[in-house]
Amino acid sequence: MTMKLKRVEIKGFRGIHQLTLDIDPKQMVIIGENTWGKSSLLSALTLLSPSPLPYQFTQSDFYSTQATDNIAAAQIDIIFIFSENKAQPYDNNAFYPLHEVITTDEHGNKQIIYQIHGYTNTSGTIITEHHFLNNQRKRYATITNTPALIAHLTTLRPILRLKNPQTDTSYLPATPATAKLPIDAILVQFKQDDIVNNQQQLEQGLHAAYLLLDYYLIDKQRQNRQPCSMIPSVGVTSSDWAILNRFNHFLETHQEISVMLLRIFIELFNAAGHDHLSPEAAPIFLLEEPESQLHPILFSIAIHLLNKLPIQQIITTNSSDILSLCELETIYRLIRYPHYIAAYHLSDHILNPSDSRRIKFHLLHRYPSALFARTWLCVEGETEVWLLSELAKQAGYDFNSEGIKIIEFVQCGLKPLIKFANLMGIQWHVLTDGDNAGKNYVDTVKTLLPTSAAITEHLTVLPAKDIENFLFHHGFSHIYKMAAFGTTEYVDLSISQIIQKAIHKTSKPDLAVAVGEDTEQRGNQTIPTLFKQLFAKVLKLSHATNNGVLD
């Protein structure tokens, strides 16, 4: 274990007015709408890429809005904080050249604070300053070799932005035809040390891993790029993926090979003619929208391999399939507000194990697209999910384009679902029945209301014991009579008996479909007023989030 990137703080850089982002020590998956500042964040992070000279800001790097065009008055501050874990201290030998700028945080952990500051001076010249800071955020006055220290830091903890090899032509220079990678040497070492019994499986797995790294992580579009002499540059075949999948299982019992895999990548990167990484490098990988490159099954295999490497991963995605493959705690939602960008995620152990387990199954496996929504409409059953989706459409609302997701909560539990929504910056509204269970849900809503929020903004209670009774009393009694008895005439039975007979002869979902079809035929004026008011409330929450009103 070594010192890892712990936090990045950005002010006034491109599309980001202000953002503080805690970086997960292993993997973080970032989601958000198109305006959350993804390109600006990735550009800021890539300032940690190995480079012969420290980056110099240009005018286009300064944050501006339509209402603010006074670039000369703007400043840029980007701060990277690297920190150790006390239980797993950093490598003193590798970091020794940086000992002058290593400080401690409030918990006694060793850390490095690297700042890039930009401003426009009185003569209109853009000035870029690179500094290391102490734990008081003051610059070291006696440090004179800052560029050399930056170069050492970025070879130890380089940011490597990995993009689609079919479209990206700006990543790496050509690989010399004479480049040699250490795969054969690694195989010899493992054979001598008698670490593994199945040499063929190891050899096939290492070669498949090489192909993955070479094809997807190293640019192949340079015209003067020559294939590495060890392995033909033919892309990754289906058989290679199958081998890699088996190799992942093989690695479960041979974790010592992970370090060797990282050596392969470093040698591959260095052989490409880029600025050389240190042999002790632990790169930080940026994967931008991997769904554009890999089918979810193949991404699962690839990410399983990358998870074996001693690296940090920062992934951006718009794919619910990708999210379903990730741990809930690794998902970060970024939302733009008027003066800053907020980052929401689950801290470790913030949910108890039972709630965490239910949330993971409910969201990652049943409703992964809900994590992209601005607002959740939480309902008791699947009947309400279908019915309200259909009635909203007939009322002229497109919930998908409005960022609204209807979620059934009974199987998961309302309390953990709302707690999760609050923690992740997702607005919510609950529709509940008027029975005893519904009263318990009302109490739950009251305890979890956002600060200063009115309960009417987040809760609608049906004036009936369930949705079937509500619909019966609000213009749809004929649906239940027809389903139960084949007539819309008066039936000498209680309403509950008629409804139960209708459900017994058909089903709740079938009755919901019948109500939706009936509303479509008779017009949206037949939609109960309560539902129209409900739609308006949910839409207001979603619009407020989209406009950066809610915080």
Coordinates of C-alpha atoms in Angstrom, one line a residue:
M1 CA 0.0 0.0 0.0
T2 CA 1.2 3.5 -0.8
M3 CA 0.2 7.1 -0.7
K4 CA -2.9 7.5 -2.8
L5 CA -4.9 10.4 -4.2
K6 CA -7.4 11.3 -1.5
R7 CA -9.0 14.6 -2.6
V8 CA -9.1 17.1 -5.4
E9 CA -10.3 20.6 -4.9
I10 CA -11.1 22.7 -7.9
K11 CA -12.1 26.4 -8.1
G12 CA -12.5 28.5 -11.2
F13 CA -11.4 25.9 -13.7
R14 CA -13.2 25.7 -17.1
G15 CA -16.8 24.6 -16.4
I16 CA -16.3 24.2 -12.6
H17 CA -16.9 27.1 -10.3
Q18 CA -16.2 25.1 -7.2
L19 CA -15.9 21.3 -6.5
T20 CA -14.4 19.3 -3.7
L21 CA -14.2 15.6 -4.5
D22 CA -13.0 12.9 -2.1
I23 CA -11.4 10.1 -4.1
D24 CA -12.0 6.5 -3.3
P25 CA -8.8 4.6 -2.5
K26 CA -9.7 1.8 -4.9
Q27 CA -12.6 2.6 -7.3
M28 CA -15.1 5.4 -7.8
V29 CA -17.8 5.5 -10.4
I30 CA -19.1 9.0 -11.2
I31 CA -22.5 9.7 -12.7
G32 CA -24.4 13.0 -13.4
E33 CA -26.2 14.9 -16.0
N34 CA -24.5 16.4 -19.0
T35 CA -23.9 19.7 -17.2
W36 CA -22.2 18.4 -14.1
G37 CA -18.7 19.2 -15.3
K38 CA -17.3 15.8 -16.4
S39 CA -15.0 17.1 -19.1
S40 CA -13.6 19.9 -16.8
L41 CA -13.0 17.4 -13.9
L42 CA -11.2 14.9 -16.2
S43 CA -9.1 17.7 -17.6
A44 CA -8.2 18.9 -14.1
L45 CA -7.2 15.3 -13.1
T46 CA -5.1 14.8 -16.2
L47 CA -2.9 17.7 -15.0
L48 CA -1.3 14.9 -12.9
S49 CA -0.3 13.0 -16.1
P50 CA 3.5 12.7 -16.5
S51 CA 4.8 15.7 -18.5
P52 CA 8.3 17.2 -19.1
L53 CA 7.1 20.6 -18.0
P54 CA 4.4 21.7 -15.4
Y55 CA 1.1 22.8 -17.0
Q56 CA 0.6 26.4 -17.9
F57 CA -3.0 27.8 -17.9
T58 CA -4.5 29.5 -20.9
Q59 CA -7.4 32.0 -21.1
S60 CA -9.8 29.2 -21.9
D61 CA -9.0 27.4 -18.6
F62 CA -10.6 30.2 -16.6
Y63 CA -14.2 29.6 -15.4
S64 CA -16.8 31.9 -16.9
T65 CA -20.6 32.0 -17.4
Q66 CA -22.9 33.9 -19.7
A67 CA -23.3 36.5 -16.9
T68 CA -19.6 36.7 -16.1
D69 CA -17.1 37.5 -18.7
N70 CA -14.4 39.4 -16.7
I71 CA -11.7 36.8 -17.2
A72 CA -9.0 39.1 -16.0
A73 CA -10.4 39.1 -12.4
A74 CA -10.7 35.3 -12.3
Q75 CA -8.4 32.9 -10.5
I76 CA -7.9 29.1 -10.7
D77 CA -7.0 26.9 -7.8
I78 CA -6.6 23.1 -8.2
I79 CA -5.3 21.2 -5.2
F80 CA -4.4 17.5 -5.1
I81 CA -4.1 15.8 -1.8
F82 CA -2.2 12.5 -1.6
S83 CA -2.5 10.6 1.7
E84 CA -1.4 7.3 3.3
N85 CA -3.4 4.9 5.3
K86 CA -1.9 4.4 8.7
A87 CA -2.6 0.7 8.7
Q88 CA -0.7 0.4 5.4
P89 CA 2.1 3.1 5.3
Y90 CA 3.5 4.4 2.1
D91 CA 6.8 3.3 0.6
N92 CA 9.5 5.5 2.2
N93 CA 12.1 4.6 -0.5
A94 CA 9.9 5.6 -3.4
F95 CA 8.7 8.8 -1.8
Y96 CA 12.0 9.8 -0.2
P97 CA 12.8 12.4 -2.9
L98 CA 9.5 14.1 -1.7
H99 CA 10.3 14.1 2.0
E100 CA 10.7 17.9 2.1
V101 CA 7.0 18.3 1.1
I102 CA 5.5 15.5 3.1
T103 CA 3.3 16.7 6.0
T104 CA 0.7 15.2 8.3
D105 CA -3.1 15.6 8.5
E106 CA -5.2 16.0 11.6
H107 CA -5.2 12.2 12.0
G108 CA -1.5 11.9 11.8
N109 CA -1.5 10.4 8.3
K110 CA 1.4 11.4 6.0
Q111 CA 0.2 13.5 3.1
I112 CA 1.3 15.6 0.2
I113 CA -0.6 18.7 -0.9
Y114 CA 0.1 19.9 -4.4
Q115 CA -1.4 23.2 -5.7
I116 CA -1.7 24.7 -9.2
H117 CA -2.7 28.4 -9.0
G118 CA -3.5 30.6 -11.9
Y119 CA -4.4 34.3 -12.2
T120 CA -4.1 37.2 -14.6
N121 CA -1.7 40.0 -13.5
T122 CA -2.1 43.7 -14.0
S123 CA -0.4 43.6 -17.4
G124 CA -2.9 41.0 -18.6
T125 CA -0.4 38.1 -18.5
I126 CA -1.7 34.7 -17.3
I127 CA 0.5 33.4 -14.5
T128 CA 0.6 29.8 -13.5
E129 CA 2.2 28.8 -10.2
H130 CA 2.9 25.3 -8.9
H131 CA 3.5 24.8 -5.2
F132 CA 3.5 22.2 -2.5
L133 CA 1.6 23.2 0.7
N134 CA 2.0 22.4 4.4
N135 CA -0.8 21.2 6.6
Q136 CA -1.7 24.9 7.2
R137 CA -2.2 25.3 3.4
K138 CA 0.9 27.6 3.3
R139 CA 3.5 27.4 0.7
Y140 CA 7.0 26.0 1.6
A141 CA 9.3 29.0 1.4
T142 CA 12.5 27.0 1.1
I143 CA 11.6 24.6 -1.7
T144 CA 13.5 25.5 -4.8
N145 CA 13.2 22.4 -7.0
T146 CA 9.4 22.3 -7.3
P147 CA 9.4 21.2 -11.0
A148 CA 11.6 18.2 -10.2
L149 CA 9.4 17.2 -7.3
I150 CA 6.2 17.5 -9.4
A151 CA 7.9 15.3 -12.0
H152 CA 8.7 12.6 -9.4
L153 CA 5.2 12.7 -7.9
T154 CA 3.6 12.3 -11.3
T155 CA 5.7 9.3 -12.2
L156 CA 4.8 7.7 -8.9
R157 CA 1.1 8.5 -9.0
P158 CA 0.3 9.3 -12.6
I159 CA -3.2 10.0 -13.9
L160 CA -3.7 7.9 -17.0
R161 CA -6.8 8.8 -19.1
L162 CA -7.9 5.7 -21.0
K163 CA -10.2 6.2 -24.0
N164 CA -11.6 4.3 -26.9
P165 CA -8.8 3.1 -29.2
Q166 CA -11.1 3.5 -32.2
T167 CA -11.6 7.2 -31.7
D168 CA -8.9 8.7 -29.5
T169 CA -5.8 9.8 -31.5
S170 CA -4.2 12.0 -28.9
Y171 CA -3.0 9.7 -26.2
L172 CA 0.3 8.0 -26.7
P173 CA 3.1 8.1 -29.3
A174 CA 4.2 5.2 -31.3
T175 CA 5.5 1.9 -29.8
P176 CA 8.9 1.1 -31.1
A177 CA 9.0 -2.1 -33.1
T178 CA 11.9 -3.3 -30.9
A179 CA 10.0 -2.9 -27.6
K180 CA 10.1 -5.9 -25.3
L181 CA 7.7 -6.6 -22.5
P182 CA 8.5 -8.6 -19.3
I183 CA 5.9 -11.4 -19.8
D184 CA 8.5 -14.0 -20.7
A185 CA 10.7 -12.9 -17.8
I186 CA 7.7 -13.1 -15.4
L187 CA 6.9 -16.6 -16.6
V188 CA 10.4 -17.7 -16.0
Q189 CA 10.4 -16.2 -12.5
F190 CA 7.1 -17.9 -11.6
K191 CA 8.4 -21.2 -12.9
Q192 CA 11.6 -20.9 -10.9
D193 CA 9.8 -19.9 -7.7
D194 CA 7.2 -22.7 -8.2
I195 CA 4.5 -20.3 -7.5
V196 CA 1.9 -21.8 -9.8
N197 CA 1.3 -25.3 -11.0
N198 CA -0.6 -24.5 -14.2
Q199 CA 2.0 -22.7 -16.3
Q200 CA -0.1 -22.8 -19.5
Q201 CA -3.0 -21.1 -17.8
L202 CA -0.7 -18.4 -16.4
E203 CA 0.9 -17.8 -19.8
Q204 CA -2.4 -17.6 -21.6
G205 CA -3.9 -15.3 -18.9
L206 CA -0.9 -13.0 -19.0
H207 CA -1.0 -12.7 -22.8
A208 CA -4.8 -12.1 -22.7
A209 CA -4.3 -9.4 -20.1
Y210 CA -1.6 -7.9 -22.3
L211 CA -3.9 -7.8 -25.3
L212 CA -6.6 -6.1 -23.2
L213 CA -4.2 -3.4 -22.0
D214 CA -2.6 -2.9 -25.4
Y215 CA -5.9 -2.7 -27.4
Y216 CA -8.1 -0.7 -25.1
L217 CA -5.6 1.3 -23.0
I218 CA -2.9 2.1 -25.5
D219 CA -3.6 4.3 -28.5
K220 CA -3.3 2.5 -31.8
Q221 CA -4.3 5.2 -34.2
R222 CA -0.9 6.9 -34.6
Q223 CA 0.2 6.4 -38.2
N224 CA 3.7 5.5 -37.1
R225 CA 2.6 3.1 -34.4
Q226 CA 4.2 -0.3 -34.9
P227 CA 3.0 -3.4 -33.2
C228 CA 5.0 -4.7 -30.3
S229 CA 7.3 -7.5 -31.4
M230 CA 6.2 -9.8 -28.7
I231 CA 2.5 -10.2 -29.7
P232 CA 0.7 -9.4 -33.0
S233 CA -1.5 -6.3 -32.6
V234 CA -4.7 -7.9 -33.8
G235 CA -7.2 -6.8 -31.1
V236 CA -9.0 -8.9 -28.5
T237 CA -10.9 -11.9 -29.8
S238 CA -13.7 -13.8 -28.1
S239 CA -11.3 -16.6 -27.1
D240 CA -9.0 -14.0 -25.4
W241 CA -12.0 -12.8 -23.4
A242 CA -12.8 -16.3 -22.4
I243 CA -9.2 -16.9 -21.3
L244 CA -9.2 -13.6 -19.4
N245 CA -12.4 -14.6 -17.6
R246 CA -10.7 -17.9 -16.5
F247 CA -7.6 -16.0 -15.6
N248 CA -9.6 -13.7 -13.2
H249 CA -10.7 -16.8 -11.3
F250 CA -7.1 -18.0 -11.3
L251 CA -6.0 -14.7 -9.8
E252 CA -8.3 -15.2 -6.8
T253 CA -5.8 -17.7 -5.4
H254 CA -2.7 -16.1 -6.8
Q255 CA -2.8 -12.5 -5.7
E256 CA 0.9 -12.1 -6.0
I257 CA 0.5 -12.1 -9.8
S258 CA -1.3 -8.7 -9.5
V259 CA 2.0 -6.9 -9.0
M260 CA 3.4 -8.6 -12.0
L261 CA 0.4 -7.5 -14.1
L262 CA 1.0 -3.9 -13.0
R263 CA 4.6 -4.3 -14.2
I264 CA 3.4 -5.4 -17.6
F265 CA 1.2 -2.3 -17.9
I266 CA 4.0 0.0 -16.8
E267 CA 6.4 -1.6 -19.3
L268 CA 3.8 -1.4 -22.0
F269 CA 3.2 2.3 -21.2
N270 CA 6.9 3.0 -21.2
A271 CA 7.5 1.1 -24.4
A272 CA 5.0 3.3 -26.1
G273 CA 7.6 6.1 -25.9
H274 CA 5.6 8.2 -23.4
D275 CA 7.2 9.9 -20.4
H276 CA 8.5 6.9 -18.3
L277 CA 6.7 5.8 -15.2
S278 CA 8.6 4.8 -12.1
P279 CA 8.9 1.1 -11.5
E280 CA 7.1 1.8 -8.2
A281 CA 4.3 3.6 -10.0
A282 CA 0.7 3.0 -8.9
P283 CA -1.3 4.7 -11.7
I284 CA -4.7 6.3 -11.3
F285 CA -6.8 5.1 -14.2
L286 CA -9.5 7.4 -15.7
L287 CA -12.0 5.4 -17.7
E288 CA -14.4 7.6 -19.6
E289 CA -17.7 5.9 -20.5
P290 CA -16.4 2.4 -20.9
E291 CA -19.9 1.3 -22.2
S292 CA -18.9 3.0 -25.5
Q293 CA -16.1 0.4 -25.9
L294 CA -17.2 -2.7 -24.1
H295 CA -20.3 -4.8 -23.9
P296 CA -21.4 -5.1 -20.2
I297 CA -20.3 -8.7 -20.0
L298 CA -16.8 -7.8 -21.4
F299 CA -16.6 -4.8 -19.1
S300 CA -17.3 -7.1 -16.2
I301 CA -14.3 -9.2 -17.2
A302 CA -12.1 -6.2 -17.7
I303 CA -13.0 -4.5 -14.5
H304 CA -12.5 -7.7 -12.6
L305 CA -8.9 -7.7 -13.9
L306 CA -8.3 -4.0 -13.2
N307 CA -9.6 -4.6 -9.6
K308 CA -6.7 -7.0 -9.1
L309 CA -4.2 -4.3 -9.8
P310 CA -2.8 -2.1 -7.0
I311 CA -4.3 1.1 -8.7
Q312 CA -7.0 3.6 -8.2
Q313 CA -9.9 3.8 -10.8
I314 CA -12.0 6.7 -11.6
I315 CA -14.8 5.8 -14.0
T316 CA -17.5 8.0 -15.6
T317 CA -20.5 6.4 -17.1
N318 CA -24.1 6.9 -18.3
S319 CA -24.9 3.2 -18.3
S320 CA -27.1 1.5 -15.7
D321 CA -25.6 -1.8 -16.9
I322 CA -22.2 -0.6 -15.7
L323 CA -23.6 0.6 -12.4
S324 CA -25.2 -2.9 -11.8
L325 CA -21.6 -4.3 -11.8
C326 CA -20.3 -1.9 -9.2
E327 CA -20.5 -1.7 -5.4
L328 CA -23.0 0.8 -4.2
E329 CA -20.4 2.6 -2.0
T330 CA -18.3 3.3 -5.1
I331 CA -21.0 5.3 -6.9
Y332 CA -20.7 9.1 -6.8
R333 CA -23.5 11.5 -8.0
L334 CA -22.4 14.9 -9.1
I335 CA -25.0 17.7 -9.3
R336 CA -24.4 21.3 -10.4
Y337 CA -25.8 24.0 -8.2
P338 CA -25.6 27.8 -9.0
H339 CA -22.3 28.4 -7.3
Y340 CA -20.7 24.9 -6.9
I341 CA -20.9 21.3 -7.9
A342 CA -21.9 18.9 -5.1
A343 CA -20.6 15.3 -4.9
Y344 CA -22.9 12.7 -3.1
H345 CA -21.9 9.2 -2.2
L346 CA -22.4 6.6 0.6
S347 CA -19.7 6.8 3.3
D348 CA -18.6 3.4 4.7
H349 CA -21.0 1.9 7.2
I350 CA -23.5 4.8 7.0
L351 CA -26.3 2.2 6.3
N352 CA -26.6 -0.8 8.6
P353 CA -25.8 -4.2 6.9
S354 CA -29.4 -5.1 6.4
D355 CA -30.4 -1.9 4.8
S356 CA -27.3 -1.9 2.7
R357 CA -28.0 -5.4 1.4
R358 CA -31.6 -4.6 0.5
I359 CA -30.7 -1.3 -1.2
K360 CA -28.0 -3.0 -3.2
F361 CA -30.4 -5.6 -4.5
H362 CA -33.3 -3.3 -5.1
L363 CA -31.4 -0.5 -6.9
L364 CA -28.4 -2.2 -8.6
H365 CA -30.4 -5.3 -9.8
R366 CA -34.0 -4.1 -10.1
Y367 CA -33.8 -0.3 -10.7
P368 CA -30.2 0.6 -11.7
S369 CA -31.5 3.4 -13.9
A370 CA -33.0 5.1 -10.8
L371 CA -29.6 6.2 -9.8
F372 CA -29.5 8.6 -12.7
A373 CA -32.9 10.1 -11.8
R374 CA -33.4 13.6 -10.3
T375 CA -36.5 12.5 -8.4
W376 CA -38.1 9.3 -7.2
L377 CA -41.8 8.8 -6.9
C378 CA -42.0 6.0 -4.3
V379 CA -45.1 3.8 -4.3
E380 CA -46.2 0.7 -2.5
G381 CA -46.5 -1.8 -5.3
E382 CA -45.9 -2.7 -9.0
T383 CA -49.5 -1.9 -9.7
E384 CA -48.9 1.8 -8.9
V385 CA -45.7 1.8 -10.9
W386 CA -47.4 0.8 -14.1
L387 CA -50.6 2.8 -13.5
L388 CA -49.0 6.1 -12.6
S389 CA -46.5 5.8 -15.5
E390 CA -49.4 5.4 -17.9
L391 CA -51.6 8.1 -16.3
A392 CA -48.7 10.6 -16.2
K393 CA -48.1 10.0 -19.9
Q394 CA -51.8 10.6 -20.7
A395 CA -51.6 13.8 -18.6
G396 CA -48.9 15.1 -20.8
Y397 CA -45.8 14.3 -18.7
D398 CA -42.8 12.4 -19.9
F399 CA -41.3 11.1 -16.7
N400 CA -38.2 9.8 -18.4
S401 CA -37.2 13.1 -19.9
E402 CA -38.1 14.9 -16.7
G403 CA -35.7 12.7 -14.7
I404 CA -38.5 11.1 -12.6
K405 CA -38.4 7.4 -11.7
I406 CA -41.3 5.5 -10.1
I407 CA -40.0 3.0 -7.6
E408 CA -41.9 0.3 -5.7
F409 CA -40.6 0.4 -2.1
V410 CA -42.3 -2.4 -0.1
Q411 CA -39.8 -5.1 -0.9
C412 CA -36.9 -2.9 0.0
G413 CA -38.4 -0.9 2.8
L414 CA -39.2 2.8 2.6
K415 CA -36.8 4.0 5.3
P416 CA -33.6 2.8 3.7
L417 CA -34.7 4.0 0.3
I418 CA -35.4 7.5 1.5
K419 CA -32.2 7.6 3.6
F420 CA -30.2 6.6 0.5
A421 CA -32.0 9.2 -1.6
N422 CA -31.2 11.9 0.9
L423 CA -27.5 10.9 1.0
M424 CA -27.2 10.8 -2.8
G425 CA -28.9 14.1 -3.5
I426 CA -32.0 12.5 -5.1
Q427 CA -35.4 14.3 -4.5
W428 CA -38.3 12.1 -3.6
H429 CA -42.1 12.0 -3.0
V430 CA -44.0 9.1 -1.4
L431 CA -47.5 7.9 -2.4
T432 CA -49.0 5.7 0.3
D433 CA -52.3 4.0 1.1
G434 CA -54.6 5.3 3.8
D435 CA -54.5 2.1 5.8
N436 CA -52.5 1.3 9.0
A437 CA -49.4 0.4 7.1
G438 CA -49.7 3.7 5.3
K439 CA -49.8 5.5 8.6
N440 CA -46.4 3.9 9.5
Y441 CA -45.0 5.2 6.2
V442 CA -46.2 8.7 7.0
D443 CA -44.3 8.5 10.3
T444 CA -41.2 7.4 8.3
V445 CA -41.5 10.3 5.9
K446 CA -41.8 12.8 8.8
T447 CA -38.6 11.6 10.4
L448 CA -36.6 11.8 7.1
L449 CA -37.9 15.0 5.6
P450 CA -35.1 17.3 4.3
T451 CA -34.4 20.4 6.4
S452 CA -37.0 23.1 6.1
A453 CA -39.1 21.0 3.7
A454 CA -42.9 20.9 4.0
I455 CA -44.4 17.4 4.3
T456 CA -46.9 18.1 1.5
E457 CA -43.9 18.5 -0.9
H458 CA -42.9 14.9 -0.2
L459 CA -46.0 13.0 0.8
T460 CA -49.4 12.1 -0.7
V461 CA -51.8 9.9 1.2
L462 CA -54.6 8.2 -0.6
P463 CA -58.0 9.0 1.0
A464 CA -58.8 5.2 0.8
K465 CA -57.3 2.1 2.3
D466 CA -55.6 1.1 -1.0
I467 CA -55.4 2.3 -4.6
E468 CA -58.2 -0.1 -5.8
N469 CA -60.7 1.5 -3.4
F470 CA -59.5 4.9 -4.4
L471 CA -60.0 4.2 -8.1
F472 CA -63.4 2.6 -7.4
H473 CA -64.6 5.9 -5.7
H474 CA -63.1 8.2 -8.3
G475 CA -64.7 7.2 -11.5
F476 CA -63.6 3.6 -12.2
S477 CA -66.1 1.5 -10.4
H478 CA -67.3 0.2 -13.8
I479 CA -63.9 -1.4 -14.4
Y480 CA -64.1 -3.5 -11.2
K481 CA -67.8 -4.5 -11.7
M482 CA -67.1 -5.6 -15.3
A483 CA -64.1 -7.6 -14.3
A484 CA -66.0 -9.3 -11.4
F485 CA -69.4 -9.8 -12.9
G486 CA -69.3 -8.8 -16.6
T487 CA -71.7 -5.9 -16.0
T488 CA -71.5 -2.2 -15.0
E489 CA -74.9 -2.2 -13.4
Y490 CA -75.5 -2.0 -9.6
V491 CA -74.2 -5.0 -7.7
D492 CA -75.7 -5.8 -4.3
L493 CA -72.3 -6.3 -2.6
S494 CA -69.9 -4.2 -0.6
I495 CA -67.2 -2.3 -2.5
S496 CA -64.5 -4.5 -0.9
Q497 CA -66.3 -7.6 -2.0
I498 CA -66.6 -6.3 -5.6
I499 CA -62.9 -5.4 -5.7
Q500 CA -61.8 -8.7 -4.2
K501 CA -63.9 -10.6 -6.7
A502 CA -62.4 -8.6 -9.6
I503 CA -58.9 -9.2 -8.4
H504 CA -59.6 -12.9 -7.9
K505 CA -61.0 -13.2 -11.5
T506 CA -58.1 -11.2 -13.1
S507 CA -55.2 -9.6 -11.2
K508 CA -54.2 -6.2 -9.8
P509 CA -51.9 -5.5 -12.8
D510 CA -54.7 -6.4 -15.2
L511 CA -57.1 -4.1 -13.5
A512 CA -54.5 -1.3 -13.6
V513 CA -54.1 -1.9 -17.4
A514 CA -57.9 -1.7 -17.7
V515 CA -58.0 1.6 -15.9
G516 CA -55.2 3.0 -18.1
E517 CA -57.0 1.9 -21.3
D518 CA -60.3 3.4 -20.0
T519 CA -58.6 6.7 -19.2
E520 CA -57.1 6.8 -22.7
Q521 CA -60.5 6.2 -24.3
R522 CA -62.4 8.7 -22.2
G523 CA -59.7 11.4 -22.1
N524 CA -57.3 12.7 -19.5
Q525 CA -60.1 14.7 -17.7
T526 CA -61.0 11.3 -16.1
I527 CA -57.6 11.2 -14.3
P528 CA -58.3 11.8 -10.6
T529 CA -57.4 15.3 -9.4
L530 CA -55.2 13.8 -6.7
F531 CA -53.0 12.1 -9.2
K532 CA -52.7 15.3 -11.3
Q533 CA -51.7 17.2 -8.1
L534 CA -49.2 14.4 -7.4
F535 CA -47.6 14.7 -10.8
A536 CA -47.3 18.5 -10.5
K537 CA -45.5 18.1 -7.1
V538 CA -43.1 15.5 -8.4
L539 CA -42.4 17.6 -11.5
K540 CA -41.7 20.7 -9.4
L541 CA -39.1 18.8 -7.4
S542 CA -37.4 17.6 -10.5
H543 CA -37.4 21.0 -12.1
A544 CA -36.0 22.6 -9.0
T545 CA -33.1 20.0 -9.0
N546 CA -32.5 20.6 -12.6
N547 CA -32.3 24.4 -12.2
G548 CA -30.0 24.1 -9.2
V549 CA -32.6 25.5 -6.7
L550 CA -32.5 22.7 -4.2
D551 CA -29.4 22.1 -2.1

